[in-house]
CSV table of C-alpha atoms in Angstrom, one decimal:
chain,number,residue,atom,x,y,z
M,1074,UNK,CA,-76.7,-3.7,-34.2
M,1075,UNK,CA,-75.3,-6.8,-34.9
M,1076,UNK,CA,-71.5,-5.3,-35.7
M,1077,UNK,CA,-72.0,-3.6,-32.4
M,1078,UNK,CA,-73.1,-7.1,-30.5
M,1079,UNK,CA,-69.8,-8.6,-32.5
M,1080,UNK,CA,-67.8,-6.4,-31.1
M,1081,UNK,CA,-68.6,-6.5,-27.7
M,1082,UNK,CA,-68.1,-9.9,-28.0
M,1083,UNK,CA,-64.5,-9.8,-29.0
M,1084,UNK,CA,-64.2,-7.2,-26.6
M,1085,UNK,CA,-65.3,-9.8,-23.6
M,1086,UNK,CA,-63.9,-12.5,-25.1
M,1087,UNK,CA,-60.2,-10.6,-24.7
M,1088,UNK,CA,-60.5,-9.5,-21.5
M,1089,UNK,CA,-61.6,-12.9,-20.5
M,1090,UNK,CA,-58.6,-14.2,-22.2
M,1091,UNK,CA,-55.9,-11.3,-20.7
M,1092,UNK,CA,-57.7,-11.5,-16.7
M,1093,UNK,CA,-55.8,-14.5,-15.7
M,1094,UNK,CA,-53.1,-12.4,-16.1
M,1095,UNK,CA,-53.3,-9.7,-14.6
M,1096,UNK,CA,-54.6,-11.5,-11.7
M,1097,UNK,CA,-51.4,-13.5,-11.5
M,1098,UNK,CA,-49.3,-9.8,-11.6
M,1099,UNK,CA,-51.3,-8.3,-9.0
M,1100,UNK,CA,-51.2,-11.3,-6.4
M,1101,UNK,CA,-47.8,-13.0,-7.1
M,1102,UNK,CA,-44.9,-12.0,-5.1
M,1103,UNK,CA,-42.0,-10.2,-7.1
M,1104,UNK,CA,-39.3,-12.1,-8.7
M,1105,UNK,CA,-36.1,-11.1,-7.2
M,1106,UNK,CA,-33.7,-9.1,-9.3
M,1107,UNK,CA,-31.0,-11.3,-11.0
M,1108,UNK,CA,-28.1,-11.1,-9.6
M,1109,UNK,CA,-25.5,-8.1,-10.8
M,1110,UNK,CA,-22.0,-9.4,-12.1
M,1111,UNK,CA,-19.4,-7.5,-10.1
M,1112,UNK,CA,-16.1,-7.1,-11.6
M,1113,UNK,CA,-14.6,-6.2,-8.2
M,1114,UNK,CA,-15.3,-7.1,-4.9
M,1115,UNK,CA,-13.6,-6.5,-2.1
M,1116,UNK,CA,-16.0,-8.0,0.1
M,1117,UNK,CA,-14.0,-11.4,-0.7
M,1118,UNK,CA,-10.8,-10.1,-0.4
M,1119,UNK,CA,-8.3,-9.9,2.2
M,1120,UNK,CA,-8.0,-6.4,4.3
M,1121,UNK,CA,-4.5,-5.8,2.6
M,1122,UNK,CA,-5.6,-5.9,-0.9
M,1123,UNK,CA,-8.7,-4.7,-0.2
M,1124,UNK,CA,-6.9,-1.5,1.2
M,1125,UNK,CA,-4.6,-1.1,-1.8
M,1126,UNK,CA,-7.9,-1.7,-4.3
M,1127,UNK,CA,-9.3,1.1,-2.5
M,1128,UNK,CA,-6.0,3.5,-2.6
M,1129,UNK,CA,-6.2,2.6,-6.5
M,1130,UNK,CA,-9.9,3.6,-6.6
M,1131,UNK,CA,-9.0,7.1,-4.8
M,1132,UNK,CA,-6.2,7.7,-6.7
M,1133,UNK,CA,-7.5,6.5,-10.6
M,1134,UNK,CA,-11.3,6.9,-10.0
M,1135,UNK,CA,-11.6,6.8,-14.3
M,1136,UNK,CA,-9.8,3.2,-14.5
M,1137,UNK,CA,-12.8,2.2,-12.5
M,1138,UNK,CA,-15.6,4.1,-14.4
M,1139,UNK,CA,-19.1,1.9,-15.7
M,1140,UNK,CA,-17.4,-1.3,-13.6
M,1141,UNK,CA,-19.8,-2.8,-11.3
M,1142,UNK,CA,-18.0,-3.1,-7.9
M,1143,UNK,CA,-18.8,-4.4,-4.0
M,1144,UNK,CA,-17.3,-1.9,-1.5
M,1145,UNK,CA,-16.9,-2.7,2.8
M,1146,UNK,CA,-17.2,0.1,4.8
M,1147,UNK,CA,-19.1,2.2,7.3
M,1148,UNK,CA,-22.1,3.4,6.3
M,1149,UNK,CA,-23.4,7.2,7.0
M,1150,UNK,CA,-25.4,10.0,6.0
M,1151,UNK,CA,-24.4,13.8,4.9
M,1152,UNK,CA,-26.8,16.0,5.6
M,1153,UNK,CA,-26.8,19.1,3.3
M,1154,UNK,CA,-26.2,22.8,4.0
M,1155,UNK,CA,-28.8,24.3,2.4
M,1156,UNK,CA,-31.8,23.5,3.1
M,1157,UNK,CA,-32.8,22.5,-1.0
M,1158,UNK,CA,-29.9,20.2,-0.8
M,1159,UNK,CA,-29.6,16.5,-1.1
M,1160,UNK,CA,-28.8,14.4,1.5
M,1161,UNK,CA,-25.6,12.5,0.6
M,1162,UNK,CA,-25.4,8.6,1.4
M,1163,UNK,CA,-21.5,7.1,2.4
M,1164,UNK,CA,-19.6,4.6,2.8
M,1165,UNK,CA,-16.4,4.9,4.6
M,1166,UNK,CA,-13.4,2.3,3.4
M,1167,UNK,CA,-11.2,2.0,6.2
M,1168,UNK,CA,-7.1,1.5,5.9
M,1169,UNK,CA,-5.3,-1.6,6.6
M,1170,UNK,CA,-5.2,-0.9,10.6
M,1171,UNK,CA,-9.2,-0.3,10.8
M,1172,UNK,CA,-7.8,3.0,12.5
M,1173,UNK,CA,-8.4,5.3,9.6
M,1174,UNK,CA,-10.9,6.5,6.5
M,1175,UNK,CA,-9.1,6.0,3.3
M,1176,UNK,CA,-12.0,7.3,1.3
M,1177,UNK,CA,-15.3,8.6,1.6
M,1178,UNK,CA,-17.4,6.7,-1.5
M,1179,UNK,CA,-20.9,8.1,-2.3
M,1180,UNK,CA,-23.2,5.4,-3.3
M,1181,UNK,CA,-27.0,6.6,-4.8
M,1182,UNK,CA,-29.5,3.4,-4.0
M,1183,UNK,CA,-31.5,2.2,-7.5
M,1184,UNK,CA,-34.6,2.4,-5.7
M,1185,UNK,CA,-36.6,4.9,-4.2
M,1186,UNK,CA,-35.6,4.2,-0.1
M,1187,UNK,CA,-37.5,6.0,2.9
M,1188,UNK,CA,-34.3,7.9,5.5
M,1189,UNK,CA,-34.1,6.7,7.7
M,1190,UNK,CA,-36.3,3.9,7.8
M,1191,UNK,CA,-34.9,1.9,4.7
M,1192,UNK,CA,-31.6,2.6,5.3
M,1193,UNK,CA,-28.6,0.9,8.0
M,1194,UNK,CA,-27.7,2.3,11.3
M,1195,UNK,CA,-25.3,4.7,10.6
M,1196,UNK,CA,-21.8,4.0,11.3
M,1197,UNK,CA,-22.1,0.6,11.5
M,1198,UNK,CA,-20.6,-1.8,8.6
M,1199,UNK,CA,-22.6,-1.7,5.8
M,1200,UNK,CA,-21.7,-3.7,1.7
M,1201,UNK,CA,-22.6,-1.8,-1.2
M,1202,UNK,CA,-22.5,-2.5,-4.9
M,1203,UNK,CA,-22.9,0.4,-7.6
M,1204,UNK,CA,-21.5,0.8,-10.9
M,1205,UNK,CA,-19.4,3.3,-10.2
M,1206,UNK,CA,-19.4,6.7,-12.1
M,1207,UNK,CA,-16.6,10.1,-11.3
M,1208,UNK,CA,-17.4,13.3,-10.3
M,1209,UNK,CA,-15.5,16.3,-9.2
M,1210,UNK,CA,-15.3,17.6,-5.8
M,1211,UNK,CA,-14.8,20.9,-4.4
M,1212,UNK,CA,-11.6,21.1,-5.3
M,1213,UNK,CA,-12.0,19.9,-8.9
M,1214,UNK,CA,-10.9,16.2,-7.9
M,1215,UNK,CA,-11.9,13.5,-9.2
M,1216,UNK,CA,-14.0,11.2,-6.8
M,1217,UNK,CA,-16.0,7.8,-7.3
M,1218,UNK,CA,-19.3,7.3,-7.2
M,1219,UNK,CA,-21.8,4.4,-6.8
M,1220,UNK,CA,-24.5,4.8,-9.1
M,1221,UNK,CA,-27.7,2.3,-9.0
M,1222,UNK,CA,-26.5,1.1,-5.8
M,1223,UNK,CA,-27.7,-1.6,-4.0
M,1224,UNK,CA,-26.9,-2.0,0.2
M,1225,UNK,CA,-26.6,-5.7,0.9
M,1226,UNK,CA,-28.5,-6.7,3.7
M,1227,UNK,CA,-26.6,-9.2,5.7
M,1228,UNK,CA,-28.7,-12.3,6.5
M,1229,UNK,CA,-29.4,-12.4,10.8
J,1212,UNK,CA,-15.1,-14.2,4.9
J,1213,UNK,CA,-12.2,-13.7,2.1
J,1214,UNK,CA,-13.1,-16.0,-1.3
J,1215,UNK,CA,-10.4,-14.9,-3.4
J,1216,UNK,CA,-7.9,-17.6,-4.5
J,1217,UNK,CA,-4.3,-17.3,-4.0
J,1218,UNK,CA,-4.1,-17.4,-7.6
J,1219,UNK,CA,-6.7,-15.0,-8.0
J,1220,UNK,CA,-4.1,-12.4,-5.7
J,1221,UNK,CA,-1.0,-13.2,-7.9
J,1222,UNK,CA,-3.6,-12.3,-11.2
J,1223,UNK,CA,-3.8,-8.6,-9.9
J,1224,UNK,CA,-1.1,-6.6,-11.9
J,1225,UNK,CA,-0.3,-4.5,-8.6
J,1226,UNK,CA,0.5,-8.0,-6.7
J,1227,UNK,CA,3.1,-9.0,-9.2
J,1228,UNK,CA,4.5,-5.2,-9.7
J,1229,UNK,CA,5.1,-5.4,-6.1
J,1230,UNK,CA,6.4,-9.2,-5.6
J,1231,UNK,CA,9.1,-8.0,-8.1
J,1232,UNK,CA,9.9,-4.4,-6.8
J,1233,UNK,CA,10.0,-6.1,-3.2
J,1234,UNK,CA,12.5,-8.7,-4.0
J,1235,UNK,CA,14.9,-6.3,-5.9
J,1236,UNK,CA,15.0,-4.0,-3.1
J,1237,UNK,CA,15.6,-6.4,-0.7
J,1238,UNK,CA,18.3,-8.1,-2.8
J,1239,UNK,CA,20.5,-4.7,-2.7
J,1240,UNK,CA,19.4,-3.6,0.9
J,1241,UNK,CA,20.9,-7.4,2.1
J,1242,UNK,CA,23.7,-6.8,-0.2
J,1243,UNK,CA,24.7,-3.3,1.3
J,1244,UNK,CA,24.0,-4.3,4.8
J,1245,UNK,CA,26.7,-7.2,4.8
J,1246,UNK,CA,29.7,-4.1,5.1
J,1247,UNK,CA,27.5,-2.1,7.2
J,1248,UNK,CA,26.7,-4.6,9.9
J,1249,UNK,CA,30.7,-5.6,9.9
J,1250,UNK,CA,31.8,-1.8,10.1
J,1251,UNK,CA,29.1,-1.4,13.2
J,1252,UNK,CA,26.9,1.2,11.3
J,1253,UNK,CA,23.7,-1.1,11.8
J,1254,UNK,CA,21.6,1.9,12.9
J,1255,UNK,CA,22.6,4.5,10.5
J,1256,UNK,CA,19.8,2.6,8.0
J,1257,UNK,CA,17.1,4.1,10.9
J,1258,UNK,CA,18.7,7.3,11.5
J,1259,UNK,CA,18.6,8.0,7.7
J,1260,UNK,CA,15.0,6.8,7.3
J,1261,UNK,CA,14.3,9.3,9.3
J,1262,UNK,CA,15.3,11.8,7.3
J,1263,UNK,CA,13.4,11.0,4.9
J,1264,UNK,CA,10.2,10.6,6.4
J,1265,UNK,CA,11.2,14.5,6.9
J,1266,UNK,CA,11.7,15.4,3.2
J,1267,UNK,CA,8.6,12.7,2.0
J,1268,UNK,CA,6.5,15.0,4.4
J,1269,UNK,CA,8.0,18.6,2.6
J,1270,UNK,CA,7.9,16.8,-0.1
J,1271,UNK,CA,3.8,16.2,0.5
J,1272,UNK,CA,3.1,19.6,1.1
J,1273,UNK,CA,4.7,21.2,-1.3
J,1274,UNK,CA,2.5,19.3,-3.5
J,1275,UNK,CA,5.3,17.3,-5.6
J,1276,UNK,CA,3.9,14.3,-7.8
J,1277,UNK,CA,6.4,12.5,-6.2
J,1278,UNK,CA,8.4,12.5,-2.7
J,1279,UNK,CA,11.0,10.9,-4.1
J,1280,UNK,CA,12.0,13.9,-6.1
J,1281,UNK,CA,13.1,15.2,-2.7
J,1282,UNK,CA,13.1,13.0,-0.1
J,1283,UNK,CA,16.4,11.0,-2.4
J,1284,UNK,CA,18.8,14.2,-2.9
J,1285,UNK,CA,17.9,14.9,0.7
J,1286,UNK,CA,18.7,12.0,2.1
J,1287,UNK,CA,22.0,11.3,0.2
J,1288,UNK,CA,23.6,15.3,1.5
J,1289,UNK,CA,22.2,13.8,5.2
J,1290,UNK,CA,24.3,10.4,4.5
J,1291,UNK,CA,27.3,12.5,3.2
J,1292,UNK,CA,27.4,15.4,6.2
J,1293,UNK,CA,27.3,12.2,8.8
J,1294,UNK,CA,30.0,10.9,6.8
J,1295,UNK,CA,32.2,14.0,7.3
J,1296,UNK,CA,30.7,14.5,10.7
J,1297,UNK,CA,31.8,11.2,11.8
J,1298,UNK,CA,35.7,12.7,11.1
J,1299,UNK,CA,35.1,15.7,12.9
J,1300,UNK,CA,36.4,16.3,16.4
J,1301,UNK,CA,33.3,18.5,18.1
J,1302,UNK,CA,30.2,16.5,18.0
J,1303,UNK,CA,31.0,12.5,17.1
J,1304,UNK,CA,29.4,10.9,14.1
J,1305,UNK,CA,26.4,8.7,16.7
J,1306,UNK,CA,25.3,12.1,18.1
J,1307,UNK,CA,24.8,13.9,14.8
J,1308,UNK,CA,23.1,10.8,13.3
J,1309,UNK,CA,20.2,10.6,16.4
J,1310,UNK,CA,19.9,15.0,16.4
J,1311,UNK,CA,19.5,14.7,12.8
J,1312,UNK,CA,16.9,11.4,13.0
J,1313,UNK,CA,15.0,12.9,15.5
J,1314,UNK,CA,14.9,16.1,14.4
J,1315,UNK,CA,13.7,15.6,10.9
J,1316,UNK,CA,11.1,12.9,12.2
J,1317,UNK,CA,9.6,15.9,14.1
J,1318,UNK,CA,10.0,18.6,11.4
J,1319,UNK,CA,8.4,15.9,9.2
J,1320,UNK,CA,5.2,14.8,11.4
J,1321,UNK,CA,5.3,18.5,12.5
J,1322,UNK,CA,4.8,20.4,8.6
J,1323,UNK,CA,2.2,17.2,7.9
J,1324,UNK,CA,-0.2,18.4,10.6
J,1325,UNK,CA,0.2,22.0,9.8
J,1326,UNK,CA,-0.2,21.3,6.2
J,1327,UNK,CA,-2.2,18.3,5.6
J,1328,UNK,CA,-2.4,17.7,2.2
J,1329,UNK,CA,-4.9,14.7,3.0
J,1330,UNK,CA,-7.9,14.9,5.3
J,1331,UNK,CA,-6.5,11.7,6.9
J,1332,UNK,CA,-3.0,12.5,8.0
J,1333,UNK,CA,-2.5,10.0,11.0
J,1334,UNK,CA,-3.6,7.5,7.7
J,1335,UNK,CA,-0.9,8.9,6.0
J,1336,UNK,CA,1.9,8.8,8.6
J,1337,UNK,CA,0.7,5.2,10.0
J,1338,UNK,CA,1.2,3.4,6.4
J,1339,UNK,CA,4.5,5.9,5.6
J,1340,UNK,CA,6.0,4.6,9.2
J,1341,UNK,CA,5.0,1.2,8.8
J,1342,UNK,CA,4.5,0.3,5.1
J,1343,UNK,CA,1.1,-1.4,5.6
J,1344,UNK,CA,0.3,-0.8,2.0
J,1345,UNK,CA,2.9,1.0,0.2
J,1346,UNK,CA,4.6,-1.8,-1.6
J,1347,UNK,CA,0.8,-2.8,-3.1
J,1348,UNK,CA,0.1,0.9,-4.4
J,1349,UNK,CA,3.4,2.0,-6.2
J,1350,UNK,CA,2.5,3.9,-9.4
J,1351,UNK,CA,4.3,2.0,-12.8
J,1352,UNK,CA,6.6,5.0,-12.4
J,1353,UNK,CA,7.5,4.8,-8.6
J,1354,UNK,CA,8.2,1.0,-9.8
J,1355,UNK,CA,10.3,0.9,-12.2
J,1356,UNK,CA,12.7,3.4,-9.9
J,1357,UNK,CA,12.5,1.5,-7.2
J,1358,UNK,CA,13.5,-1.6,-9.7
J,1359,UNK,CA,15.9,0.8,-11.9
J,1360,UNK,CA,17.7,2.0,-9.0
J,1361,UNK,CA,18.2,-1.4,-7.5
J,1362,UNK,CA,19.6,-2.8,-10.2
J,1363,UNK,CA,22.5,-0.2,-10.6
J,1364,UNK,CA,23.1,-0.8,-6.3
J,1365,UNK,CA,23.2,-4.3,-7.1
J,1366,UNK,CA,25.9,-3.8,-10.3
J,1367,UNK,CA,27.4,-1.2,-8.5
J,1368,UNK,CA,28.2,-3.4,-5.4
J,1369,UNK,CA,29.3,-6.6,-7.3
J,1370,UNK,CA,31.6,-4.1,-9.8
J,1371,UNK,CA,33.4,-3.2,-6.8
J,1372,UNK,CA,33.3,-6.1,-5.0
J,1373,UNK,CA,37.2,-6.0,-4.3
J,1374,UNK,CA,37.1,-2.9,-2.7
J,1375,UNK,CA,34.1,-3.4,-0.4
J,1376,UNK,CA,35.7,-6.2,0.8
J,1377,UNK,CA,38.9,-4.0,1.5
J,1378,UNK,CA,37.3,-1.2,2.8
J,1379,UNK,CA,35.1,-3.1,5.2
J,1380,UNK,CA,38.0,-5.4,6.7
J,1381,UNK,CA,40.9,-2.8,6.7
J,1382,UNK,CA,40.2,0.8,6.1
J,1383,UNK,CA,44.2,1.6,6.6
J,1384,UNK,CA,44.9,-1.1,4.3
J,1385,UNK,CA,43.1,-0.2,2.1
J,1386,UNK,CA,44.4,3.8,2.0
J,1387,UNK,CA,47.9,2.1,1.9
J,1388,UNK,CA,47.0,0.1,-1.2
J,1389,UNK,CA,46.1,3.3,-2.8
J,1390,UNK,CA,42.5,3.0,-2.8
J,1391,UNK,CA,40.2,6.1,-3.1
J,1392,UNK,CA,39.2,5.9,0.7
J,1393,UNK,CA,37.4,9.2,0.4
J,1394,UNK,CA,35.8,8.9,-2.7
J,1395,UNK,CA,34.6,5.1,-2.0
J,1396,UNK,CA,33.3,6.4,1.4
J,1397,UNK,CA,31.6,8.8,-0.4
J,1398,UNK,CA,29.8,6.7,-2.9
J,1399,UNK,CA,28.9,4.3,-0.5
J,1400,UNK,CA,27.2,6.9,1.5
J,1401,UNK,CA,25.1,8.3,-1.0
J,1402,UNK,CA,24.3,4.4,-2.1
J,1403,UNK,CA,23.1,3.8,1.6
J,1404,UNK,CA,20.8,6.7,1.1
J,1405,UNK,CA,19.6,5.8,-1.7
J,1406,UNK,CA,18.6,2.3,-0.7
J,1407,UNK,CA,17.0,3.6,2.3
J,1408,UNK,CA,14.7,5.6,0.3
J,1409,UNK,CA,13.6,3.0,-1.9
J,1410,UNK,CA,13.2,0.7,1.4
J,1411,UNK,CA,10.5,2.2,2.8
J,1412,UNK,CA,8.3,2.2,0.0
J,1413,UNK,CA,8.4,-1.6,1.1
J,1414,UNK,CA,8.7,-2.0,4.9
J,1415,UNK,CA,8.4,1.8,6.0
J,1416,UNK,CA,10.3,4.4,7.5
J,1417,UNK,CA,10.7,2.7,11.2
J,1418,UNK,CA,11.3,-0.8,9.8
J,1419,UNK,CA,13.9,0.1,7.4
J,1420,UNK,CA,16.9,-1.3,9.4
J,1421,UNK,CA,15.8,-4.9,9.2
J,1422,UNK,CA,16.3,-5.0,5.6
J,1423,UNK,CA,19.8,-4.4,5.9
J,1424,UNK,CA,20.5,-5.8,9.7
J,1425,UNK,CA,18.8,-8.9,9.8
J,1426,UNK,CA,19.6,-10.5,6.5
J,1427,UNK,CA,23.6,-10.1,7.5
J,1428,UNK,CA,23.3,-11.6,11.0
J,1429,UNK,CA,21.1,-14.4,10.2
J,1430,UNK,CA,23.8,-15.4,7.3
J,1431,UNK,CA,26.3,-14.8,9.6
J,1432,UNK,CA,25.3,-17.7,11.9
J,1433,UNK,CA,25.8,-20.5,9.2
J,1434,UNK,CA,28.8,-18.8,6.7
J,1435,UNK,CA,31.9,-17.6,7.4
J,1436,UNK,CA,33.5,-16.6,4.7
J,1437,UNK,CA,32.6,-13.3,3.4
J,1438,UNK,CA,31.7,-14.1,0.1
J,1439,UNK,CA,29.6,-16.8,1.8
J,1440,UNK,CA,27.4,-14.7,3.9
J,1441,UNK,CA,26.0,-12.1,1.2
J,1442,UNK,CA,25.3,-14.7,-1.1
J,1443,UNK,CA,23.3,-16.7,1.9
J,1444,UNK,CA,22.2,-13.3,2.3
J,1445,UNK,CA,21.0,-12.3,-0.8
J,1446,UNK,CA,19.0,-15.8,-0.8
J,1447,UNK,CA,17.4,-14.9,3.0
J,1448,UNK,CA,15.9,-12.1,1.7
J,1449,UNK,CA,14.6,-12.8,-1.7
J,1450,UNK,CA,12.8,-15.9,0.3
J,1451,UNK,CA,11.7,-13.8,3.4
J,1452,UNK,CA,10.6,-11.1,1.1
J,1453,UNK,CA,8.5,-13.3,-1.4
J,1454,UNK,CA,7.0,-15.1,1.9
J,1455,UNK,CA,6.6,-12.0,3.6
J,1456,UNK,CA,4.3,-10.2,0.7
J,1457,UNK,CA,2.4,-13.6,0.1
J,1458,UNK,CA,1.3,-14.1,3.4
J,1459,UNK,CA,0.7,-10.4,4.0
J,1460,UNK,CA,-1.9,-10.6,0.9
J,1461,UNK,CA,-3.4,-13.3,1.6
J,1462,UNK,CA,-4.0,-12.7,5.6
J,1463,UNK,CA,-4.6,-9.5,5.5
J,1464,UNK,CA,-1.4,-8.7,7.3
J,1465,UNK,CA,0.3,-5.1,7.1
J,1466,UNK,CA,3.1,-5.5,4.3
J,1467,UNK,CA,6.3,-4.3,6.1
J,1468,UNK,CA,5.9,-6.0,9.7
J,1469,UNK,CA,5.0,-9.3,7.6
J,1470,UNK,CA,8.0,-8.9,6.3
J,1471,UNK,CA,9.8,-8.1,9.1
J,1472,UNK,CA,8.0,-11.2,10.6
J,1473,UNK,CA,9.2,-13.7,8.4
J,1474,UNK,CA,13.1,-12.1,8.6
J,1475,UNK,CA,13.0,-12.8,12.4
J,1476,UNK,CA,11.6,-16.1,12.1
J,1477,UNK,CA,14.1,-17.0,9.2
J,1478,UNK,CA,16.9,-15.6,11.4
J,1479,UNK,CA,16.0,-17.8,14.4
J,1480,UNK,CA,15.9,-20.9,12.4
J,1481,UNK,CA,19.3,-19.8,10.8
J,1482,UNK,CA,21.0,-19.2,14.4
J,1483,UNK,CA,19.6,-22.8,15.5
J,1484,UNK,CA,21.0,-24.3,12.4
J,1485,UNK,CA,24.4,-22.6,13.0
J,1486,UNK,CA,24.3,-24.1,16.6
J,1487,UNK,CA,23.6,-27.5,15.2
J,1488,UNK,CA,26.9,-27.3,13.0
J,1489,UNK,CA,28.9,-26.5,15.3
């Protein structure tokens, strides 16, 4: 009886000790992720160089494969096919005139986000950072993609 | 808003591979375009151009790693058939040079959007005509042509110095004197060509011409002796080339008509100085 009543004790005496806690994780707002280190980011460049980064990333997607990068383009979505398929999120980097796509990038977001509620108007300039990963296309191409992307919401 | 540094631009390996291959091509196109612009064949540079823009867009379809495999021996049998066509008595050496130009421009824009090998082909055709990019996005191959070949125009032309200056003053003198006529006319043709190729992987197939026009005219206005103009020449260009890239990469500018730009500018500056010492 008594190494029962000793042990209820401890028992209290930790959750007493551990509730402070968990009271502060449930009601504290969440810390904002730290910020990723990009190793490119054409968001700061000028449209020139940002055009030839993005020629470079179409034409030697594996020089670019695990970097962190920032891409500017339109955003939009790909609906699939088939009906099991995924739907397919893009960016669109334009050429040096604006006139033109230069490349269609694929970027999948880190978190879980509701379409298309969570996500930009389509077709309207969107930034997007991803570490960026190749895969083949249709034709057995190579072709970047954003992985653990992130869209950048530009501040109003 | 663009936060890169200037010196943050110049770091990039593509910037500095292209500062360098811009100014060597340059260098020879001003060098070539001195004789040219004195024996009135200033638009052969555009007709030419345009031939190649026909064989770069064969040369896309057909799949080739790189257009220059084609678009260069094309080009230099063009640049030798004006040549002859320029002697011959039924159609004069001007007409053959716009049917061909035009003709190849269409055949060229014509097999592109039957063919596309890209899913953007007005992309394609916009940056080949105007060079918005080209210079920025050479491979290390493409390069070290475009720098290889340069070089041996530039040797070639200062080897034979003597008779450029012969050939461009006095043709009939020249003959007389025993020079090669033929042969030299030859050479120089297929040189011509070969510049023009490597041109428009820095200013584009449409803006080709300034390279070898404007640099001559603009040294024209403030030297007089021969010697004295392609060296001032040679100096325009390196400095409107250099400027030209620069500014293009830090504004955001297309490449080629930044160039262009800065030729212009340079060349009105140089025909006000000329006027001022008079």
């Amino acid at each position: 009886m008594k190494h029962c009543t000793m042990k209820l004790a401890l028992a209290a005496l930790a959750a007493a000790a551990f509730a402070p806690l968990a009271a502060h994780s449930a009601d504290a707002p969440a810390q904002p992720a730290a910020p990723r280190k990009i190793k490119l980011d054409l968001a700061k460049m000028s449209k020139t160089i940002r055009t030839a980064w993005a020629v470079k990333l179409l034409q030697n997607p594996e020089d670019f494969k695990g970097d962190i990068i920032q891409i500017v383009g339109d955003f939009y979505a790909d609906e699939p096919e088939d009906e099991g398929g995924e739907r397919r999120y893009l960016c669109a980097l334009k050429d040096a005139a604006g006139c033109c796509t230069l490349i269609d990038v694929e970027f999948r977001p880190r978190e879980k986000l509701s379409w298309p509620k969570d996500f930009p108007e389509e077709f309207t300039p969107v930034t997007v950072n991803g570490r960026v990963e190749v895969v083949r296309d249709g034709k057995g191409d190579a072709m970047p993609r954003l992985a653990d992307a992130v869209i950048v919401r530009q501040k109003k | 808003m663009d936060e890169t540094t200037f010196l943050e631009y110049l770091s990039y390996p593509f910037v500095q591979n292209a500062l360098v291959a811009g100014v060597m091509i340059s260098l020879c196109a001003a060098l070539l375009g001195v004789p040219l612009v004195l024996r009135r064949l200033s638009f052969i540079g555009d007709g030419l151009s345009h031939v190649a823009f026909g064989a770069m867009a064969v040369a896309g379809v057909m799949n080739f790693s790189d257009s220059m495999v084609l678009s260069l021996p094309v080009t230099v049998a063009a640049a030798l058939l004006l040549m002859r066509a320029g002697r011959g008595a039924n159609t004069g050496g001007d007409a053959m040079l716009a049917m061909l130009s035009v003709g190849a421009m269409a055949a060229g824009y014509l097999v592109m959007n039957l063919n596309p090998s890209s899913s953007n082909v007005s992309g394609d055709v916009c940056t080949t005509l105007f060079g918005s990019v080209s210079i920025l996005t050479l491979t290390t191959l493409d390069m070290w042509l475009s720098i290889g070949l340069s070089a041996a125009v530039c040797v070639l032309w200062l080897l034979s110095y003597h008779h450029v200056f012969d050939m461009t003053f006095d043709e009939a003198y020249a003959r007389a004197s025993g020079a090669r006529a033929g042969l030299f006319n030859a050479v120089a043709a297929a040189v011509v060509a070969v510049v023009i190729v490597i041109s428009m992987r820095l200013v584009g197939t449409l803006l080709v011409s300034s390279l070898l026009v404007v640099p001559a005219v603009a040294a024209m206005r403030v030297a007089k002796s021969f010697k004295a103009v392609c060296a001032v020449a040679a100096a325009f260009t390196v400095v409107c080339s250099l400027a030209g890239i620069l500014i293009a990469v830090v504004a955001g500018t297309p490449v080629g008509s930044t160039i262009v730009g800065a030729d212009i500018v340079a060349f009105l500056a140089m025909a006000l100085i000329g006027r001022i010492l008079k």
